[in-house]
Amino acid sequence: MPVAYIPHGGGPLPLMSCPNHANMIPFLSDFSKTWLKVMPKMIIMVSAHWESNSVSITGSGKPELYFDYGGFPAETYQYKYPSPGDPEFAQTLQSVLKKGGIEAKVDNNRGYDHGMFVPMMMMFPKADIPCVQVSLLKSMDPGMHIKLGEVLSPLITDEVLLVGSGFSFHGGMGRSKGTDPKNEAFEEWLRDAITNEKYTPGERTALLNNWESAPHSRYCHPREEHLIPLHVCAGAAKNTPGTLMFDAPVMGKRVSGYFWK
């Protein structure tokens, strides 16, 4: 089963059919039929919107939705996504991470945040696939997140899909019109770092570890929580080349998504 890094949009805007998400909405809605040969039996989700001091894993069998956005219409706080959790698989994840040298805990109270349920409502609308969400580390250490993906890699079988949910640009969405040269330069660097087959796994790891050296990195990511799920994905894919699967404006900025088979 593959690994995917996707844009999840601004709050609930994709579910509201917001025009500035017009490129992203059909991409997410068509994801499974376009990119998957078979449907997964389990999904591991790494969202930009959950951080903890050590890696945390959702452990509830029936996670609630965590509406971690504000200022939207009342109906956007009534969404339902009853995809079950899997407490047994959460324990397996914890064990695998600890054996790999990564401190991890199971959180039985944490629900699905919008970085998880918003794209999932479009990608897998039947809500019939068990999901376990894994947090980022507050440290935002790129190497530790690549390692997190590498340790998770053996679990990415023909039945388990790993999704990293973030945004390849997260620095002032919609504040300028037309092409943004800084945004463009960073996206070109990112596409090369992920897709260029000339890089060895070690070279690709070095590029992602040193992402702050990319053109206009801090302009595109004043804080990197929306980029770091990509590092987990790259590690889970054993730092092999990925495929560009999304490249289009969202909220006025060029945004990309990547896929590993």
mmCIF file of C-alpha atoms in Angstrom:
data_model
loop_
_atom_site.group_PDB
_atom_site.id
_atom_site.type_symbol
_atom_site.label_atom_id
_atom_site.label_comp_id
_atom_site.label_asym_id
_atom_site.label_seq_id
_atom_site.Cartn_x
_atom_site.Cartn_y
_atom_site.Cartn_z
ATOM 1 C CA MET A 1 0.000 0.000 0.000
ATOM 2 C CA PRO A 2 1.388 3.422 -0.883
ATOM 3 C CA VAL A 3 2.208 6.564 1.055
ATOM 4 C CA ALA A 4 0.682 9.962 0.275
ATOM 5 C CA TYR A 5 1.365 13.553 1.326
ATOM 6 C CA ILE A 6 -1.725 15.670 0.672
ATOM 7 C CA PRO A 7 -2.899 19.263 1.143
ATOM 8 C CA HIS A 8 -5.854 19.404 3.515
ATOM 9 C CA GLY A 9 -7.093 22.918 2.832
ATOM 10 C CA GLY A 10 -7.993 25.795 5.105
ATOM 11 C CA GLY A 11 -10.175 24.656 8.004
ATOM 12 C CA PRO A 12 -13.467 23.286 6.668
ATOM 13 C CA LEU A 13 -13.305 25.302 3.422
ATOM 14 C CA PRO A 14 -12.949 22.255 1.135
ATOM 15 C CA LEU A 15 -16.172 20.825 2.567
ATOM 16 C CA MET A 16 -17.859 24.185 1.954
ATOM 17 C CA SER A 17 -16.942 24.035 -1.764
ATOM 18 C CA CYS A 18 -14.965 27.247 -1.384
ATOM 19 C CA PRO A 19 -13.924 28.565 -4.842
ATOM 20 C CA ASN A 20 -10.309 29.078 -3.791
ATOM 21 C CA HIS A 21 -10.143 25.318 -3.164
ATOM 22 C CA ALA A 22 -11.603 24.414 -6.560
ATOM 23 C CA ASN A 23 -8.425 22.643 -7.690
ATOM 24 C CA MET A 24 -8.016 20.648 -4.515
ATOM 25 C CA ILE A 25 -11.566 19.385 -4.000
ATOM 26 C CA PRO A 26 -11.725 17.040 -7.036
ATOM 27 C CA PHE A 27 -8.176 15.859 -6.342
ATOM 28 C CA LEU A 28 -9.165 14.658 -2.886
ATOM 29 C CA SER A 29 -12.543 13.326 -4.013
ATOM 30 C CA ASP A 30 -10.938 11.281 -6.801
ATOM 31 C CA PHE A 31 -7.910 10.165 -4.784
ATOM 32 C CA SER A 32 -8.830 6.530 -4.229
ATOM 33 C CA LYS A 33 -9.906 5.767 -7.779
ATOM 34 C CA THR A 34 -6.980 7.673 -9.290
ATOM 35 C CA TRP A 35 -4.131 6.548 -7.064
ATOM 36 C CA LEU A 36 -5.098 3.334 -5.293
ATOM 37 C CA LYS A 37 -5.348 -0.079 -6.910
ATOM 38 C CA VAL A 38 -7.183 -1.505 -3.907
ATOM 39 C CA MET A 39 -8.826 0.111 -0.922
ATOM 40 C CA PRO A 40 -6.853 0.017 2.323
ATOM 41 C CA LYS A 41 -8.046 -1.896 5.353
ATOM 42 C CA MET A 42 -6.303 0.519 7.724
ATOM 43 C CA ILE A 43 -5.157 4.142 7.490
ATOM 44 C CA ILE A 44 -2.383 5.761 9.510
ATOM 45 C CA MET A 45 -2.840 9.535 9.444
ATOM 46 C CA VAL A 46 -0.147 12.059 10.349
ATOM 47 C CA SER A 47 -1.726 15.512 10.542
ATOM 48 C CA ALA A 48 -0.136 18.936 10.878
ATOM 49 C CA HIS A 49 -2.643 19.704 13.630
ATOM 50 C CA TRP A 50 -1.495 17.391 16.395
ATOM 51 C CA GLU A 51 1.790 17.835 18.228
ATOM 52 C CA SER A 52 3.072 16.312 21.462
ATOM 53 C CA ASN A 53 6.334 16.039 23.378
ATOM 54 C CA SER A 54 6.537 12.361 22.484
ATOM 55 C CA VAL A 55 4.730 10.629 19.643
ATOM 56 C CA SER A 56 1.072 10.149 20.521
ATOM 57 C CA ILE A 57 -1.354 7.706 18.926
ATOM 58 C CA THR A 58 -5.148 7.777 18.988
ATOM 59 C CA GLY A 59 -6.374 4.797 20.967
ATOM 60 C CA SER A 60 -10.146 5.196 21.008
ATOM 61 C CA GLY A 61 -12.330 2.730 19.156
ATOM 62 C CA LYS A 62 -14.782 5.542 18.384
ATOM 63 C CA PRO A 63 -12.881 8.826 18.104
ATOM 64 C CA GLU A 64 -14.888 12.037 18.268
ATOM 65 C CA LEU A 65 -14.190 14.916 15.889
ATOM 66 C CA TYR A 66 -11.995 17.697 17.214
ATOM 67 C CA PHE A 67 -13.167 20.949 15.639
ATOM 68 C CA ASP A 68 -9.871 22.784 15.924
ATOM 69 C CA TYR A 69 -10.865 25.806 13.841
ATOM 70 C CA GLY A 70 -12.853 28.939 14.561
ATOM 71 C CA GLY A 71 -15.028 31.569 12.929
ATOM 72 C CA PHE A 72 -16.877 29.345 10.481
ATOM 73 C CA PRO A 73 -20.632 28.760 10.021
ATOM 74 C CA ALA A 74 -22.410 26.706 12.662
ATOM 75 C CA GLU A 75 -22.954 23.768 10.322
ATOM 76 C CA THR A 76 -19.194 23.226 10.035
ATOM 77 C CA TYR A 77 -19.182 22.156 13.694
ATOM 78 C CA GLN A 78 -21.786 19.464 13.066
ATOM 79 C CA TYR A 79 -19.825 17.251 10.684
ATOM 80 C CA LYS A 80 -19.745 13.529 11.341
ATOM 81 C CA TYR A 81 -17.024 11.119 10.322
ATOM 82 C CA PRO A 82 -17.671 7.863 12.184
ATOM 83 C CA SER A 83 -14.640 6.006 10.896
ATOM 84 C CA PRO A 84 -13.666 3.606 13.677
ATOM 85 C CA GLY A 85 -10.383 3.643 15.489
ATOM 86 C CA ASP A 86 -8.444 0.478 16.246
ATOM 87 C CA PRO A 87 -7.142 0.230 19.831
ATOM 88 C CA GLU A 88 -5.260 -3.006 19.109
ATOM 89 C CA PHE A 89 -3.459 -1.518 16.110
ATOM 90 C CA ALA A 90 -2.668 1.592 18.184
ATOM 91 C CA GLN A 91 -0.913 -0.655 20.708
ATOM 92 C CA THR A 92 0.980 -2.318 17.869
ATOM 93 C CA LEU A 93 2.106 1.090 16.608
ATOM 94 C CA GLN A 94 3.292 2.044 20.075
ATOM 95 C CA SER A 95 5.255 -1.193 20.414
ATOM 96 C CA VAL A 96 6.877 -0.829 16.990
ATOM 97 C CA LEU A 97 7.888 2.760 17.699
ATOM 98 C CA LYS A 98 9.370 1.922 21.083
ATOM 99 C CA LYS A 99 11.355 -0.953 19.611
ATOM 100 C CA GLY A 100 12.626 1.518 17.006
ATOM 101 C CA GLY A 101 13.866 3.863 19.709
ATOM 102 C CA ILE A 102 10.988 6.371 19.551
ATOM 103 C CA GLU A 103 9.086 7.201 22.734
ATOM 104 C CA ALA A 104 5.371 6.778 22.099
ATOM 105 C CA LYS A 105 2.112 6.756 24.053
ATOM 106 C CA VAL A 106 -1.498 5.903 23.291
ATOM 107 C CA ASP A 107 -4.059 8.674 23.892
ATOM 108 C CA ASN A 108 -7.519 7.216 24.420
ATOM 109 C CA ASN A 109 -9.209 10.631 24.563
ATOM 110 C CA ARG A 110 -7.851 12.386 21.483
ATOM 111 C CA GLY A 111 -10.274 12.773 18.571
ATOM 112 C CA TYR A 112 -9.721 13.314 14.860
ATOM 113 C CA ASP A 113 -8.621 16.894 14.082
ATOM 114 C CA HIS A 114 -9.578 18.752 10.919
ATOM 115 C CA GLY A 115 -6.285 17.876 9.240
ATOM 116 C CA MET A 116 -7.596 14.331 9.392
ATOM 117 C CA PHE A 117 -11.373 14.425 9.044
ATOM 118 C CA VAL A 118 -11.693 17.158 6.393
ATOM 119 C CA PRO A 119 -9.643 15.364 3.701
ATOM 120 C CA MET A 120 -10.890 11.948 4.809
ATOM 121 C CA MET A 121 -14.512 12.991 4.343
ATOM 122 C CA MET A 122 -13.682 13.566 0.679
ATOM 123 C CA MET A 123 -11.149 10.785 0.111
ATOM 124 C CA PHE A 124 -13.033 7.998 1.898
ATOM 125 C CA PRO A 125 -16.572 9.320 2.403
ATOM 126 C CA LYS A 126 -18.036 5.977 3.520
ATOM 127 C CA ALA A 127 -16.048 6.282 6.768
ATOM 128 C CA ASP A 128 -15.742 2.498 6.886
ATOM 129 C CA ILE A 129 -11.943 2.164 7.085
ATOM 130 C CA PRO A 130 -10.363 2.091 10.556
ATOM 131 C CA CYS A 131 -8.005 5.008 11.161
ATOM 132 C CA VAL A 132 -5.288 5.653 13.691
ATOM 133 C CA GLN A 133 -3.812 9.131 13.935
ATOM 134 C CA VAL A 134 -0.178 9.718 14.885
ATOM 135 C CA SER A 135 1.073 13.045 16.214
ATOM 136 C CA LEU A 136 4.033 15.130 15.225
ATOM 137 C CA LEU A 137 6.724 15.990 17.735
ATOM 138 C CA LYS A 138 6.669 19.524 19.123
ATOM 139 C CA SER A 139 10.393 19.729 18.453
ATOM 140 C CA MET A 140 9.690 19.744 14.685
ATOM 141 C CA ASP A 141 13.068 18.049 14.265
ATOM 142 C CA PRO A 142 13.124 16.972 10.596
ATOM 143 C CA GLY A 143 15.481 14.054 11.177
ATOM 144 C CA MET A 144 13.326 12.644 13.971
ATOM 145 C CA HIS A 145 10.258 12.772 11.723
ATOM 146 C CA ILE A 146 12.095 11.012 8.907
ATOM 147 C CA LYS A 147 13.093 8.380 11.476
ATOM 148 C CA LEU A 148 9.465 8.163 12.615
ATOM 149 C CA GLY A 149 8.471 7.300 9.052
ATOM 150 C CA GLU A 150 11.312 4.806 8.708
ATOM 151 C CA VAL A 151 10.254 2.996 11.876
ATOM 152 C CA LEU A 152 6.625 2.936 10.694
ATOM 153 C CA SER A 153 7.662 1.648 7.264
ATOM 154 C CA PRO A 154 7.329 -2.099 8.033
ATOM 155 C CA LEU A 155 3.669 -1.503 8.903
ATOM 156 C CA ILE A 156 2.902 0.010 5.492
ATOM 157 C CA THR A 157 1.770 -3.252 3.956
ATOM 158 C CA ASP A 158 -0.616 -3.998 1.110
ATOM 159 C CA GLU A 159 -3.455 -3.330 3.564
ATOM 160 C CA VAL A 160 -2.202 -0.189 5.365
ATOM 161 C CA LEU A 161 -2.089 3.304 3.841
ATOM 162 C CA LEU A 162 -0.085 6.119 5.420
ATOM 163 C CA VAL A 163 -1.297 9.665 4.760
ATOM 164 C CA GLY A 164 0.607 12.803 5.686
ATOM 165 C CA SER A 165 -1.791 15.751 5.832
ATOM 166 C CA GLY A 166 -0.400 19.270 5.630
ATOM 167 C CA PHE A 167 0.368 22.044 3.144
ATOM 168 C CA SER A 168 3.513 22.505 1.067
ATOM 169 C CA PHE A 169 3.006 26.278 1.432
ATOM 170 C CA HIS A 170 1.730 27.726 4.692
ATOM 171 C CA GLY A 171 2.878 31.293 4.881
ATOM 172 C CA GLY A 172 0.155 33.846 4.234
ATOM 173 C CA MET A 173 -2.349 32.092 2.015
ATOM 174 C CA GLY A 174 -4.385 34.326 -0.241
ATOM 175 C CA ARG A 175 -2.523 37.541 0.624
ATOM 176 C CA SER A 176 -1.194 38.184 -2.867
ATOM 177 C CA LYS A 177 -2.494 37.829 -6.382
ATOM 178 C CA GLY A 178 -0.701 36.318 -9.325
ATOM 179 C CA THR A 179 2.467 34.263 -9.334
ATOM 180 C CA ASP A 180 4.554 34.458 -6.178
ATOM 181 C CA PRO A 181 8.253 33.960 -7.131
ATOM 182 C CA LYS A 182 9.222 32.916 -3.599
ATOM 183 C CA ASN A 183 6.445 30.340 -3.455
ATOM 184 C CA GLU A 184 7.421 29.089 -6.921
ATOM 185 C CA ALA A 185 11.104 28.750 -6.018
ATOM 186 C CA PHE A 186 10.379 26.712 -2.912
ATOM 187 C CA GLU A 187 7.942 24.452 -4.753
ATOM 188 C CA GLU A 188 10.523 23.767 -7.466
ATOM 189 C CA TRP A 189 13.083 22.863 -4.795
ATOM 190 C CA LEU A 190 10.600 20.579 -3.053
ATOM 191 C CA ARG A 191 9.590 18.815 -6.248
ATOM 192 C CA ASP A 192 13.240 18.186 -7.093
ATOM 193 C CA ALA A 193 14.011 16.943 -3.573
ATOM 194 C CA ILE A 194 11.140 14.454 -3.607
ATOM 195 C CA THR A 195 10.900 13.286 -7.227
ATOM 196 C CA ASN A 196 14.396 13.516 -8.707
ATOM 197 C CA GLU A 197 15.660 9.968 -9.212
ATOM 198 C CA LYS A 198 19.306 11.034 -9.221
ATOM 199 C CA TYR A 199 19.363 11.301 -5.431
ATOM 200 C CA THR A 200 20.303 8.355 -3.272
ATOM 201 C CA PRO A 201 18.189 7.776 -0.159
ATOM 202 C CA GLY A 202 20.975 9.345 1.874
ATOM 203 C CA GLU A 203 21.113 12.424 -0.333
ATOM 204 C CA ARG A 204 17.348 12.823 -0.234
ATOM 205 C CA THR A 205 17.399 12.526 3.540
ATOM 206 C CA ALA A 206 20.078 15.211 3.729
ATOM 207 C CA LEU A 207 17.999 17.560 1.566
ATOM 208 C CA LEU A 208 14.922 17.133 3.732
ATOM 209 C CA ASN A 209 16.925 17.412 6.942
ATOM 210 C CA ASN A 210 18.244 20.743 5.673
ATOM 211 C CA TRP A 211 14.979 22.024 4.222
ATOM 212 C CA GLU A 212 15.594 25.439 5.807
ATOM 213 C CA SER A 213 18.379 25.900 3.236
ATOM 214 C CA ALA A 214 15.811 25.736 0.437
ATOM 215 C CA PRO A 215 14.922 28.992 -1.348
ATOM 216 C CA HIS A 216 12.592 31.136 0.781
ATOM 217 C CA SER A 217 11.928 28.282 3.189
ATOM 218 C CA ARG A 218 10.843 30.440 6.093
ATOM 219 C CA TYR A 219 8.702 32.638 3.882
ATOM 220 C CA CYS A 220 6.798 29.522 2.831
ATOM 221 C CA HIS A 221 6.861 27.935 6.289
ATOM 222 C CA PRO A 222 7.259 30.472 9.125
ATOM 223 C CA ARG A 223 6.568 27.421 11.269
ATOM 224 C CA GLU A 224 7.002 24.018 9.675
ATOM 225 C CA GLU A 225 4.195 21.894 11.117
ATOM 226 C CA HIS A 226 2.446 21.728 7.716
ATOM 227 C CA LEU A 227 5.615 20.577 5.958
ATOM 228 C CA ILE A 228 6.840 18.025 8.496
ATOM 229 C CA PRO A 229 4.225 15.342 7.681
ATOM 230 C CA LEU A 230 6.067 15.132 4.352
ATOM 231 C CA HIS A 231 9.205 14.067 6.206
ATOM 232 C CA VAL A 232 7.305 11.228 7.864
ATOM 233 C CA CYS A 233 6.020 10.147 4.458
ATOM 234 C CA ALA A 234 9.474 10.251 2.898
ATOM 235 C CA GLY A 235 10.870 8.141 5.725
ATOM 236 C CA ALA A 236 8.023 5.635 5.443
ATOM 237 C CA ALA A 237 8.801 5.342 1.727
ATOM 238 C CA LYS A 238 12.442 4.610 2.632
ATOM 239 C CA ASN A 239 13.518 7.922 1.092
ATOM 240 C CA THR A 240 12.878 6.652 -2.429
ATOM 241 C CA PRO A 241 11.664 9.000 -5.190
ATOM 242 C CA GLY A 242 8.047 10.078 -4.977
ATOM 243 C CA THR A 243 5.629 11.113 -7.703
ATOM 244 C CA LEU A 244 4.118 14.593 -7.970
ATOM 245 C CA MET A 245 0.367 13.963 -7.772
ATOM 246 C CA PHE A 246 -0.947 17.474 -7.131
ATOM 247 C CA ASP A 247 0.417 20.823 -8.303
ATOM 248 C CA ALA A 248 -2.069 23.682 -8.439
ATOM 249 C CA PRO A 249 -3.073 26.940 -6.752
ATOM 250 C CA VAL A 250 -4.952 26.748 -3.465
ATOM 251 C CA MET A 251 -5.957 30.014 -1.806
ATOM 252 C CA GLY A 252 -3.768 31.862 -4.290
ATOM 253 C CA LYS A 253 -0.559 29.887 -3.698
ATOM 254 C CA ARG A 254 1.031 26.994 -5.527
ATOM 255 C CA VAL A 255 0.648 23.826 -3.497
ATOM 256 C CA SER A 256 1.850 20.277 -4.137
ATOM 257 C CA GLY A 257 1.157 16.715 -3.070
ATOM 258 C CA TYR A 258 3.263 13.576 -3.426
ATOM 259 C CA PHE A 259 2.748 9.839 -3.736
ATOM 260 C CA TRP A 260 4.993 6.848 -3.185
ATOM 261 C CA LYS A 261 4.108 3.346 -4.394
#
